[in-house]
PDB file of N, CA and C in Angstrom:
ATOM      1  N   UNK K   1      13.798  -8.299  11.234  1.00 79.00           N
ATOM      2  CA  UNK K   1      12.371  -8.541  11.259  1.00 79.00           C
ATOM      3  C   UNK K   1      11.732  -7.836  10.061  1.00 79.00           C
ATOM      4  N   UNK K   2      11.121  -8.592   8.865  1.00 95.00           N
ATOM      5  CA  UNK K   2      10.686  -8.268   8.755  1.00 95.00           C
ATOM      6  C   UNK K   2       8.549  -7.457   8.683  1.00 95.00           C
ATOM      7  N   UNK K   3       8.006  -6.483   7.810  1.00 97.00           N
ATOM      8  CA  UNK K   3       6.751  -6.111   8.116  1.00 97.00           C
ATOM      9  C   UNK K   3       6.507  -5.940   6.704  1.00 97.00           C
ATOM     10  N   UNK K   4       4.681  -5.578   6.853  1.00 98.00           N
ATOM     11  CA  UNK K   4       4.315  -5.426   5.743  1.00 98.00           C
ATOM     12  C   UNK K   4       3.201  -3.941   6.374  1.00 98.00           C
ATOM     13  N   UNK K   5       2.606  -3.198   5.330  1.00 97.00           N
ATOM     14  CA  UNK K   5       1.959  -2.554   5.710  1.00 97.00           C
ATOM     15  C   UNK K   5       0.553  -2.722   4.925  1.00 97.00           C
ATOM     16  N   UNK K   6      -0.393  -2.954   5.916  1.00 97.00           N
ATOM     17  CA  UNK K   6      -1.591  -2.863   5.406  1.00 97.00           C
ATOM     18  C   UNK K   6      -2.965  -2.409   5.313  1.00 97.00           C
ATOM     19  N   UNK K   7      -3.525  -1.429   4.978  1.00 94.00           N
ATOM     20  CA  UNK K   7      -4.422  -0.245   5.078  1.00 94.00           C
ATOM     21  C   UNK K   7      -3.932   0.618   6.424  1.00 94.00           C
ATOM     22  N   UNK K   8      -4.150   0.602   7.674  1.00 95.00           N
ATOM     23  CA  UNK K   8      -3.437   1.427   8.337  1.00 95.00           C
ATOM     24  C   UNK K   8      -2.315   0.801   9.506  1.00 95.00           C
ATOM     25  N   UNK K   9      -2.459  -0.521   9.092  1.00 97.00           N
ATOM     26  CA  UNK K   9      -1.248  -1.189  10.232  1.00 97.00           C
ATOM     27  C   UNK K   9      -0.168  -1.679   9.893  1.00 97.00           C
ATOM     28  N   UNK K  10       1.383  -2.037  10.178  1.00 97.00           N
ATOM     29  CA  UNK K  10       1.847  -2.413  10.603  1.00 97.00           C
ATOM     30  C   UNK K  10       1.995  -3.840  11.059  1.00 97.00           C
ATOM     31  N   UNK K  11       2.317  -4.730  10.107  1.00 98.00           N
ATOM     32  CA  UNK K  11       2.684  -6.222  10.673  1.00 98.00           C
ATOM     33  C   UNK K  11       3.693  -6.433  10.642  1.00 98.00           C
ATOM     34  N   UNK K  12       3.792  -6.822  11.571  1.00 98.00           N
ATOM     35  CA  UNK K  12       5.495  -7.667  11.607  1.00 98.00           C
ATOM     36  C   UNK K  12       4.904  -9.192  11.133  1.00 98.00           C
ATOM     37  N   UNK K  13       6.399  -9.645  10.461  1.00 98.00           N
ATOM     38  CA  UNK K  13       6.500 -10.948  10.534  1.00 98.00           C
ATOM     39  C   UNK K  13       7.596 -11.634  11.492  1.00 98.00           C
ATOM     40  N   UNK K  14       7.402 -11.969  12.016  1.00 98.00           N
ATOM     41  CA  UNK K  14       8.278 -12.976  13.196  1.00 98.00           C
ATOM     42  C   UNK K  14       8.359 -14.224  12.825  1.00 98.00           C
ATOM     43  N   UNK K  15       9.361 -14.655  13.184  1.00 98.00           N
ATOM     44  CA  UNK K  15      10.042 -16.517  12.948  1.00 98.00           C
ATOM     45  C   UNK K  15       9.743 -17.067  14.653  1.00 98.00           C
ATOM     46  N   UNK K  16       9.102 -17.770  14.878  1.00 98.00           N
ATOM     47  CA  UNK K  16       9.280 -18.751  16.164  1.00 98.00           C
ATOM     48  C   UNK K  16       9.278 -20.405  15.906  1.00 98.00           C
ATOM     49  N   UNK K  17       9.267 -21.118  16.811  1.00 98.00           N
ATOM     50  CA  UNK K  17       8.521 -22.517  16.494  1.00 98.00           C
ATOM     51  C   UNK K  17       7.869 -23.069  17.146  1.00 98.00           C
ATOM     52  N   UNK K  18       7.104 -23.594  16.186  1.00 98.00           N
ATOM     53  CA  UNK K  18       5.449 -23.925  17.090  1.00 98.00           C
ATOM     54  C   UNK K  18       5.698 -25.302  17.233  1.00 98.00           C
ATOM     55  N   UNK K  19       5.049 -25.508  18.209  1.00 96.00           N
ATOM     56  CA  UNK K  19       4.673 -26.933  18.820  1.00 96.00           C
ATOM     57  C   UNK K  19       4.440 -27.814  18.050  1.00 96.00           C
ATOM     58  N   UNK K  20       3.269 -27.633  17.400  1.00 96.00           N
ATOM     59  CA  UNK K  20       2.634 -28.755  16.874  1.00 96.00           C
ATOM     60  C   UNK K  20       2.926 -28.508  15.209  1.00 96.00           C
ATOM     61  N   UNK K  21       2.383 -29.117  14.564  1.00 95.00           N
ATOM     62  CA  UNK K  21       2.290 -28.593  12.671  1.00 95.00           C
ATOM     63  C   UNK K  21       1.744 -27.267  12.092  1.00 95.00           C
ATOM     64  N   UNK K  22       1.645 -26.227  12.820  1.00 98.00           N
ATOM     65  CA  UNK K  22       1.466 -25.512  12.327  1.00 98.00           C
ATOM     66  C   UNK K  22       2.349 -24.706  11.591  1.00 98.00           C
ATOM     67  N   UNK K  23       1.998 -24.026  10.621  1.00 98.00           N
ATOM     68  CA  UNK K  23       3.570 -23.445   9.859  1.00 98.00           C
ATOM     69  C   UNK K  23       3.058 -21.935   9.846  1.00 98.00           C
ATOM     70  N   UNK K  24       2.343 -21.220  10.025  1.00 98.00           N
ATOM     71  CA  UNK K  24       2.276 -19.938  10.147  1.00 98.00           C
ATOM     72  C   UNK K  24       0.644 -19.615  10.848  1.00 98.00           C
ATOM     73  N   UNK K  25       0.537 -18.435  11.540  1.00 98.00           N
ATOM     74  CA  UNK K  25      -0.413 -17.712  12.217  1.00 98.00           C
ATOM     75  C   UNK K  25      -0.524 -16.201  12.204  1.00 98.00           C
ATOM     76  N   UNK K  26      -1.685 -15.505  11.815  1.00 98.00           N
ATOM     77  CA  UNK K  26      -1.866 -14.359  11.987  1.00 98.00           C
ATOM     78  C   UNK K  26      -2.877 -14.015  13.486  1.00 98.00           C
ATOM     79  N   UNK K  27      -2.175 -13.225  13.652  1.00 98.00           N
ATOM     80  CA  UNK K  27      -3.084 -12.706  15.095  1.00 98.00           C
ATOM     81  C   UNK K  27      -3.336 -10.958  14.882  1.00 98.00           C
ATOM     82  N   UNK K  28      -4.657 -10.726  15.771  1.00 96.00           N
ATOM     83  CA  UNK K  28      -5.063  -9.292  15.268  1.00 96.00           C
ATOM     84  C   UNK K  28      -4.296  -8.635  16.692  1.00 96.00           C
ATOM     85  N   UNK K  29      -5.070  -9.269  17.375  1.00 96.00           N
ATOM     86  CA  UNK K  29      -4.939  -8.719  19.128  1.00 96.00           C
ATOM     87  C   UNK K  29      -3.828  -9.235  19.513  1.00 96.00           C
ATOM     88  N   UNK K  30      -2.801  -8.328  20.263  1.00 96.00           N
ATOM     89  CA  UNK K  30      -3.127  -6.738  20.678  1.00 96.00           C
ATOM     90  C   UNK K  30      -2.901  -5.933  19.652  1.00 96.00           C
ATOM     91  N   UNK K  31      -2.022  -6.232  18.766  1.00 95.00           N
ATOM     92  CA  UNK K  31      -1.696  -6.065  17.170  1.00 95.00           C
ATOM     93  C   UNK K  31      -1.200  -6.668  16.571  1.00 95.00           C
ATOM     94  N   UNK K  32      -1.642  -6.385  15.504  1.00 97.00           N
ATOM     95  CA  UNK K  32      -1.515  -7.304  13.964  1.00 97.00           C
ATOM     96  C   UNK K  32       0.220  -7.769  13.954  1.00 97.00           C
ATOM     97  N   UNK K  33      -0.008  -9.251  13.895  1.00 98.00           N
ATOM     98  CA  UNK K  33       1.338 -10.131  13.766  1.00 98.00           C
ATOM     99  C   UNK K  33       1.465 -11.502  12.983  1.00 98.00           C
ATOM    100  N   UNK K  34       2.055 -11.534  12.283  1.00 98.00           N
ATOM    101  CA  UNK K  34       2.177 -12.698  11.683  1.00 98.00           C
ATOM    102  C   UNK K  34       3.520 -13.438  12.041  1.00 98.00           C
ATOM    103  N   UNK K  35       3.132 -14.686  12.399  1.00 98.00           N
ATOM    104  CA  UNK K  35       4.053 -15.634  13.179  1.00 98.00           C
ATOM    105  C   UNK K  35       4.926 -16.741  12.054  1.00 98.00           C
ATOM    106  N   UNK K  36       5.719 -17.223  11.897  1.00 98.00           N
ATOM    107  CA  UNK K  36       5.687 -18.179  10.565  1.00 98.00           C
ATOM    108  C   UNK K  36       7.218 -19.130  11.371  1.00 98.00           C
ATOM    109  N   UNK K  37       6.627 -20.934  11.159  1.00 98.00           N
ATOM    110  CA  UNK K  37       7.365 -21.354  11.909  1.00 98.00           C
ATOM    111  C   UNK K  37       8.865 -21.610  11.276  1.00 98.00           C
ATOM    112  N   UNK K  38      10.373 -21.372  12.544  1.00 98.00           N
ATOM    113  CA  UNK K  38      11.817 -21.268  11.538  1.00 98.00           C
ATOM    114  C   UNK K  38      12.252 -22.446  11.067  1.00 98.00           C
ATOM    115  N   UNK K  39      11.474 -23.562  10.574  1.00 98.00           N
ATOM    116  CA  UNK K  39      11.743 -24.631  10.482  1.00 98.00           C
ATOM    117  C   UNK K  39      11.239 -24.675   9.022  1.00 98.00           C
ATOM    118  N   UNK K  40      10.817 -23.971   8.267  1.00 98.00           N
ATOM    119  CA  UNK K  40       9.924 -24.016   7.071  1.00 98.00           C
ATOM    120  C   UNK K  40      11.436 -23.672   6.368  1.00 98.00           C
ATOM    121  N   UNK K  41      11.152 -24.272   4.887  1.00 98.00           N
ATOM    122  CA  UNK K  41      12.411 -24.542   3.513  1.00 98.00           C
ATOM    123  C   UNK K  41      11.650 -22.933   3.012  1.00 98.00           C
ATOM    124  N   UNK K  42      12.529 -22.167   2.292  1.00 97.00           N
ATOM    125  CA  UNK K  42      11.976 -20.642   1.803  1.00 97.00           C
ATOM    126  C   UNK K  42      10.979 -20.568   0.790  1.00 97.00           C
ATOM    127  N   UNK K  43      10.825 -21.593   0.397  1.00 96.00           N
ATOM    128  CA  UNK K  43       9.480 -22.165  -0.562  1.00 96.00           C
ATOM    129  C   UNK K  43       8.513 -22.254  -0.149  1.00 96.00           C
ATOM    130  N   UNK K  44       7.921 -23.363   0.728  1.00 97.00           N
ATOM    131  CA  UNK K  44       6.949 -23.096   1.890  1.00 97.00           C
ATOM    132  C   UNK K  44       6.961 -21.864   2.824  1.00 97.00           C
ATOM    133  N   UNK K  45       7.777 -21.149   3.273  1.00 97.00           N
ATOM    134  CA  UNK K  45       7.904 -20.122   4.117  1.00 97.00           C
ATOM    135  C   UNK K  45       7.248 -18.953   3.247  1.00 97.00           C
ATOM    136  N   UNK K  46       7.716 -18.841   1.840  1.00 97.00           N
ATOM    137  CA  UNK K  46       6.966 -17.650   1.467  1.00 97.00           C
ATOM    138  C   UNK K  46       5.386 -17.699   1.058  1.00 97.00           C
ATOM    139  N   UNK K  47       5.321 -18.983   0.748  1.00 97.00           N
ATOM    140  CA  UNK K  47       3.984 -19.341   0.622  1.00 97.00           C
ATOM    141  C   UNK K  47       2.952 -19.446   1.871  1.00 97.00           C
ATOM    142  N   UNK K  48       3.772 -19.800   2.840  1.00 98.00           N
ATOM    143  CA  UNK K  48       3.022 -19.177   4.225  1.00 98.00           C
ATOM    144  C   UNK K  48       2.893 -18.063   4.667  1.00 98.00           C
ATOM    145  N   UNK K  49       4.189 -17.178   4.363  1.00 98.00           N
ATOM    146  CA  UNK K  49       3.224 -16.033   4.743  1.00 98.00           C
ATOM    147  C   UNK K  49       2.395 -15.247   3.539  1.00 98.00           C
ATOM    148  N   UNK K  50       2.350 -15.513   2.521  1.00 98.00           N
ATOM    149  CA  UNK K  50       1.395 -14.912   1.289  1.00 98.00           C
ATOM    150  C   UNK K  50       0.208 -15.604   1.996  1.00 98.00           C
ATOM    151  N   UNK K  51      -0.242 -16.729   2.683  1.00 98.00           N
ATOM    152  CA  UNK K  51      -1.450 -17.314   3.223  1.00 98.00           C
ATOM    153  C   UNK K  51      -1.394 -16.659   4.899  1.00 98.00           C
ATOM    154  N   UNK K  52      -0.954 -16.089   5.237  1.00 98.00           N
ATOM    155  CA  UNK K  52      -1.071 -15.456   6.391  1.00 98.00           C
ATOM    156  C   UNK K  52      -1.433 -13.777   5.962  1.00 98.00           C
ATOM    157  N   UNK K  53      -0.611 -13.087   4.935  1.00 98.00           N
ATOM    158  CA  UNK K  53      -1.018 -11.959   4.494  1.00 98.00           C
ATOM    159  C   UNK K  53      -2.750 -12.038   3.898  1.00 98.00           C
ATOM    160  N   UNK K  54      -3.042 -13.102   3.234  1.00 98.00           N
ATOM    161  CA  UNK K  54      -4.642 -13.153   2.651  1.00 98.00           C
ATOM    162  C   UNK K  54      -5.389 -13.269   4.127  1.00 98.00           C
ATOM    163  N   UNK K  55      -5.297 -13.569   5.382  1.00 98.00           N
ATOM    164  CA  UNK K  55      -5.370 -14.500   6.679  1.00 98.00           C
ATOM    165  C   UNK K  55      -5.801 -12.873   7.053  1.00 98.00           C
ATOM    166  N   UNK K  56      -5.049 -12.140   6.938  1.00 98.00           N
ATOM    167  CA  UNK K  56      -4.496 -10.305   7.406  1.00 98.00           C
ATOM    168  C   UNK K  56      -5.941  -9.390   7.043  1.00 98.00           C
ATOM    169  N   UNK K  57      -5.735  -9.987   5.014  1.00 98.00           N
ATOM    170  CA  UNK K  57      -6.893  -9.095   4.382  1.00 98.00           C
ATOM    171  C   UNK K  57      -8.084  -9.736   5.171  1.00 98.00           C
ATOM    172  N   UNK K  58      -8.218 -10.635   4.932  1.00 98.00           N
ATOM    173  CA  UNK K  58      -9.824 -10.932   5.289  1.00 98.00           C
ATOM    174  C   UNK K  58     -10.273 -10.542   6.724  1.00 98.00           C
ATOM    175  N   UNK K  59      -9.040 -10.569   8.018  1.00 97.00           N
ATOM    176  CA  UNK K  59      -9.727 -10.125   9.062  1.00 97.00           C
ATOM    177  C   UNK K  59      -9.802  -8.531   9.182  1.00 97.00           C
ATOM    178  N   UNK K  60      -8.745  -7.873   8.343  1.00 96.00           N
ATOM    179  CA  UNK K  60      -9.154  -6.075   8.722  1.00 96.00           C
ATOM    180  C   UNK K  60     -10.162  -5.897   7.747  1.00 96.00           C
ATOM    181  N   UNK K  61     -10.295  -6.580   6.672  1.00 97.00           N
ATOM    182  CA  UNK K  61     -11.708  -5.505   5.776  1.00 97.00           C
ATOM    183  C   UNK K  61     -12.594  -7.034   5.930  1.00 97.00           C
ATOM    184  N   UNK K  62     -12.560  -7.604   6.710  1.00 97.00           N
ATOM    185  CA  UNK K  62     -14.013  -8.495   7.584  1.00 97.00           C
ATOM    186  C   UNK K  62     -14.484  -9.174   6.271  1.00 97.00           C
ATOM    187  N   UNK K  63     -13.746  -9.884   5.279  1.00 98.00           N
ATOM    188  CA  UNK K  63     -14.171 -10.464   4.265  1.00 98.00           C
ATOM    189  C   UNK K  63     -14.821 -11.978   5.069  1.00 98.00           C
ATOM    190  N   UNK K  64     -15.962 -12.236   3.916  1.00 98.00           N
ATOM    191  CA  UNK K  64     -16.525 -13.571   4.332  1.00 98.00           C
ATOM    192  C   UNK K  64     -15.799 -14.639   3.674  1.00 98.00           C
ATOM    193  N   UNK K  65     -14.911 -15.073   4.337  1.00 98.00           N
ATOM    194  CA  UNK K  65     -13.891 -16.072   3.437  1.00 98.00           C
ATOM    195  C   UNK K  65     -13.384 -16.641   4.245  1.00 98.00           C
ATOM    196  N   UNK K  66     -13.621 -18.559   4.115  1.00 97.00           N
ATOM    197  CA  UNK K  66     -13.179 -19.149   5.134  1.00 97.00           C
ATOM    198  C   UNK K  66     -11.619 -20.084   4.720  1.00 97.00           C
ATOM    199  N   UNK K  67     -11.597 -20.845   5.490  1.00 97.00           N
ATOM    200  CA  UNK K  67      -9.487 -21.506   5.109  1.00 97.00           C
ATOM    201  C   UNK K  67      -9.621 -22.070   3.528  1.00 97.00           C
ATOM    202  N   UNK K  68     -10.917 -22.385   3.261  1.00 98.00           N
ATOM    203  CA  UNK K  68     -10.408 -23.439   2.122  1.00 98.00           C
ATOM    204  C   UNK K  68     -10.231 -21.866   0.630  1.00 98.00           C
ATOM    205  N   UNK K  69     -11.050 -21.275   0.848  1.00 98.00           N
ATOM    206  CA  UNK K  69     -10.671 -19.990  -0.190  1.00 98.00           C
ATOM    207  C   UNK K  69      -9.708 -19.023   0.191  1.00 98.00           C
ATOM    208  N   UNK K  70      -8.622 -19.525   1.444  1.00 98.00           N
ATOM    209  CA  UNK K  70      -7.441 -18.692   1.505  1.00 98.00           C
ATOM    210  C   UNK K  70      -6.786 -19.746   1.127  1.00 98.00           C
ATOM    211  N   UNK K  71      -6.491 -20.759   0.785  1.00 97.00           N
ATOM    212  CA  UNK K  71      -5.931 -21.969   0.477  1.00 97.00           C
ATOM    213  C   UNK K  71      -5.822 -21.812  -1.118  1.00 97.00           C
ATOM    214  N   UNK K  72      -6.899 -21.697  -1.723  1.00 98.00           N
ATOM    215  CA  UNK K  72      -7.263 -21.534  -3.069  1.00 98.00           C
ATOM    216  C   UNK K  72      -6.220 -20.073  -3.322  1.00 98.00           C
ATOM    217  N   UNK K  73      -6.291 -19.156  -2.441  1.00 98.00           N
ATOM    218  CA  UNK K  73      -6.413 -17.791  -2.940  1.00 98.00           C
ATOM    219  C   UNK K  73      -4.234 -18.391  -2.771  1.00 98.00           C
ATOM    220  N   UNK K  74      -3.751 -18.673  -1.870  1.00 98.00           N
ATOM    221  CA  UNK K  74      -2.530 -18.711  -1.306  1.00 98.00           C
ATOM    222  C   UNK K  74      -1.567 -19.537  -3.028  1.00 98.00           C
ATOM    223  N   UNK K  75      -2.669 -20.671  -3.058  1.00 97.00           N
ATOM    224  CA  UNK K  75      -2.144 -21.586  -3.909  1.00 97.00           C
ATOM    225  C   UNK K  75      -1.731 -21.002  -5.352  1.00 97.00           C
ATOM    226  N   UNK K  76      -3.055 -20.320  -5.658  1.00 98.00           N
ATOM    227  CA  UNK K  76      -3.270 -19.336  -6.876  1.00 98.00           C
ATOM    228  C   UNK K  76      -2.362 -18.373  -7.048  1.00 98.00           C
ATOM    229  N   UNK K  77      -2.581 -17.618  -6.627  1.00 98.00           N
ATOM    230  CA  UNK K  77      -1.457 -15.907  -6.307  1.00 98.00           C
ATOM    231  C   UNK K  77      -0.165 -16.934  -6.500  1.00 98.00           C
ATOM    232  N   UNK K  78       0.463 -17.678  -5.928  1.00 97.00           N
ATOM    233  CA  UNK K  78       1.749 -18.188  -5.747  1.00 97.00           C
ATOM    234  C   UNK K  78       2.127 -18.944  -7.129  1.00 97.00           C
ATOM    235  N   UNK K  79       1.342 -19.548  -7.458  1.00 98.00           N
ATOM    236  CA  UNK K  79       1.398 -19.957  -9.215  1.00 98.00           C
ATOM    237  C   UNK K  79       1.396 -18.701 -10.129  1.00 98.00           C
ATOM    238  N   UNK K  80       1.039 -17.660 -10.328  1.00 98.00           N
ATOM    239  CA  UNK K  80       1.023 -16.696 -10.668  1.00 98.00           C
ATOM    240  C   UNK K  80       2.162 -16.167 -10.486  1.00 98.00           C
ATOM    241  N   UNK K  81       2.681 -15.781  -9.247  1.00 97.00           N
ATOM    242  CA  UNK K  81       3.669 -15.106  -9.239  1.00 97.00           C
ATOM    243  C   UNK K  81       4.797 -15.759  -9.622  1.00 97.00           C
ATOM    244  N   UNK K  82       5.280 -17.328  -9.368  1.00 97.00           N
ATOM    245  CA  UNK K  82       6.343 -18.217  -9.821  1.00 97.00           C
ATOM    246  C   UNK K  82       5.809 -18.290 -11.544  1.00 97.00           C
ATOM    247  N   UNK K  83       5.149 -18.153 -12.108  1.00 98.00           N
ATOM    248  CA  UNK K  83       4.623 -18.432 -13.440  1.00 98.00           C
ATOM    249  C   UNK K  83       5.176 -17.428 -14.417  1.00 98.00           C
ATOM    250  N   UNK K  84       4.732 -16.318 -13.953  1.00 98.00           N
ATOM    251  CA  UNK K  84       5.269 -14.666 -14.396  1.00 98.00           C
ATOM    252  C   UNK K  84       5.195 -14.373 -13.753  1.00 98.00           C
ATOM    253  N   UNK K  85       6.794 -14.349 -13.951  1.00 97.00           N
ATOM    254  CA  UNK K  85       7.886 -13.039 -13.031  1.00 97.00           C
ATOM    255  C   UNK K  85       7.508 -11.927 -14.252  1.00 97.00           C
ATOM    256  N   UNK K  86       7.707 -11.745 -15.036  1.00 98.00           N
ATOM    257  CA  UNK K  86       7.687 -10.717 -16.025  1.00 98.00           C
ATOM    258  C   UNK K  86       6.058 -10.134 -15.764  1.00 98.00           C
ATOM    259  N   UNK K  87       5.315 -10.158 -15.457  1.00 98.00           N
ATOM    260  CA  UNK K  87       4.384  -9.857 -15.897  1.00 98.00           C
ATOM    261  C   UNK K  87       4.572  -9.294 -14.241  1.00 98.00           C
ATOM    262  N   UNK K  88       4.665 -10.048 -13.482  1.00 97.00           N
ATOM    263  CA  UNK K  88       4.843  -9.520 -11.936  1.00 97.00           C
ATOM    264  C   UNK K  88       5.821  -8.406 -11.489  1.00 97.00           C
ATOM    265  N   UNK K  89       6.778  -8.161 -12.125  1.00 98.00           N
ATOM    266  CA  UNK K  89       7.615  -7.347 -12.434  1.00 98.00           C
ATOM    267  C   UNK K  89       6.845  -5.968 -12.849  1.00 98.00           C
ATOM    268  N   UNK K  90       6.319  -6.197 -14.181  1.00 98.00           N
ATOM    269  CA  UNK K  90       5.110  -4.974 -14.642  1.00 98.00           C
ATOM    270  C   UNK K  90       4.959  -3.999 -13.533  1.00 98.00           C
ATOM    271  N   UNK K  91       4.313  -5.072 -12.977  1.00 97.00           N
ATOM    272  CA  UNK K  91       2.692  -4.821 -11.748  1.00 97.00           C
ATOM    273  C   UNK K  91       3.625  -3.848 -11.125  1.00 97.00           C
ATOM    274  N   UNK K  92       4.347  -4.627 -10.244  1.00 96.00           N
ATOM    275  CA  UNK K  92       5.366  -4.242  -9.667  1.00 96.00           C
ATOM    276  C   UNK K  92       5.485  -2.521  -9.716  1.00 96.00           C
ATOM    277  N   UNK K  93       6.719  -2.689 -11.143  1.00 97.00           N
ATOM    278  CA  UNK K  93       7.072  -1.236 -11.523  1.00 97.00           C
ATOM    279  C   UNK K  93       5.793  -0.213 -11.979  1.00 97.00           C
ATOM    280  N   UNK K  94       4.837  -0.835 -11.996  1.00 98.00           N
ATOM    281  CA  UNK K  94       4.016   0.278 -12.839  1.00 98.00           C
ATOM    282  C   UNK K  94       2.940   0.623 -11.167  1.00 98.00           C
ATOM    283  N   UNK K  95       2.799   0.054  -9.966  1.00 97.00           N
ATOM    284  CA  UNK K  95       2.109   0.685  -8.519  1.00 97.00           C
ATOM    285  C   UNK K  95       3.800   1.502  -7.937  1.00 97.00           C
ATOM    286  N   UNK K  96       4.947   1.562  -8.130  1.00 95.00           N
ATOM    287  CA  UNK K  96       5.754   1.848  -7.805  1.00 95.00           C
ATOM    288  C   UNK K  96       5.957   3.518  -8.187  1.00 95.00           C
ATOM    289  N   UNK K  97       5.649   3.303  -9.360  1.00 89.00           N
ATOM    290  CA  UNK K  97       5.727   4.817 -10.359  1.00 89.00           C
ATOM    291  C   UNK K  97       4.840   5.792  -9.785  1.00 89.00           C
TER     292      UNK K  97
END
């Protein structure tokens, strides 16, 4: 399993499968979890949960931001990061140090 940590919590990410089309869910209550369905190719899967992690930010620091600018934000960040690796790498090593 893996988690991520974010300002003071603890998410897990969990694999289940959902019913219907959904491919990933963040939930706050009872605690912070991100769900992501095991049927997703690792392409879509990571891109779901980078849109479940933005899903994360906006509900603990209460940002006013609704699906279509986590969509934007999911789509973006993910072009970026497949675009430059090198430059992501940087980032990377230089919050690491």
């Amino acid at each position: 399993m893996k988690k991520i940590t974010l300002g003071p919590y603890d998410i897990h990410i969990n694999k289940t499968r959902f019913e219907d089309n959904t491919f990933g869910e963040y939930k706050s209550f009872p605690s912070p979890v991100i769900m992501i369905d095991d049927r997703l190719s690792p392409k879509i899967e990571s891109l779901t949960i980078l849109h479940e992690i933005i899903e994360a930010i906006i509900d603990i620091y209460d940002l006013p931001l609704d699906e279509c600018h986590v969509r934007v934000l999911e789509m973006s960040l993910g072009q970026i990061i497949k675009n430059n690796p090198d430059v992501i790498k940087d980032i990377f090593d230089a919050i690491q140090a």
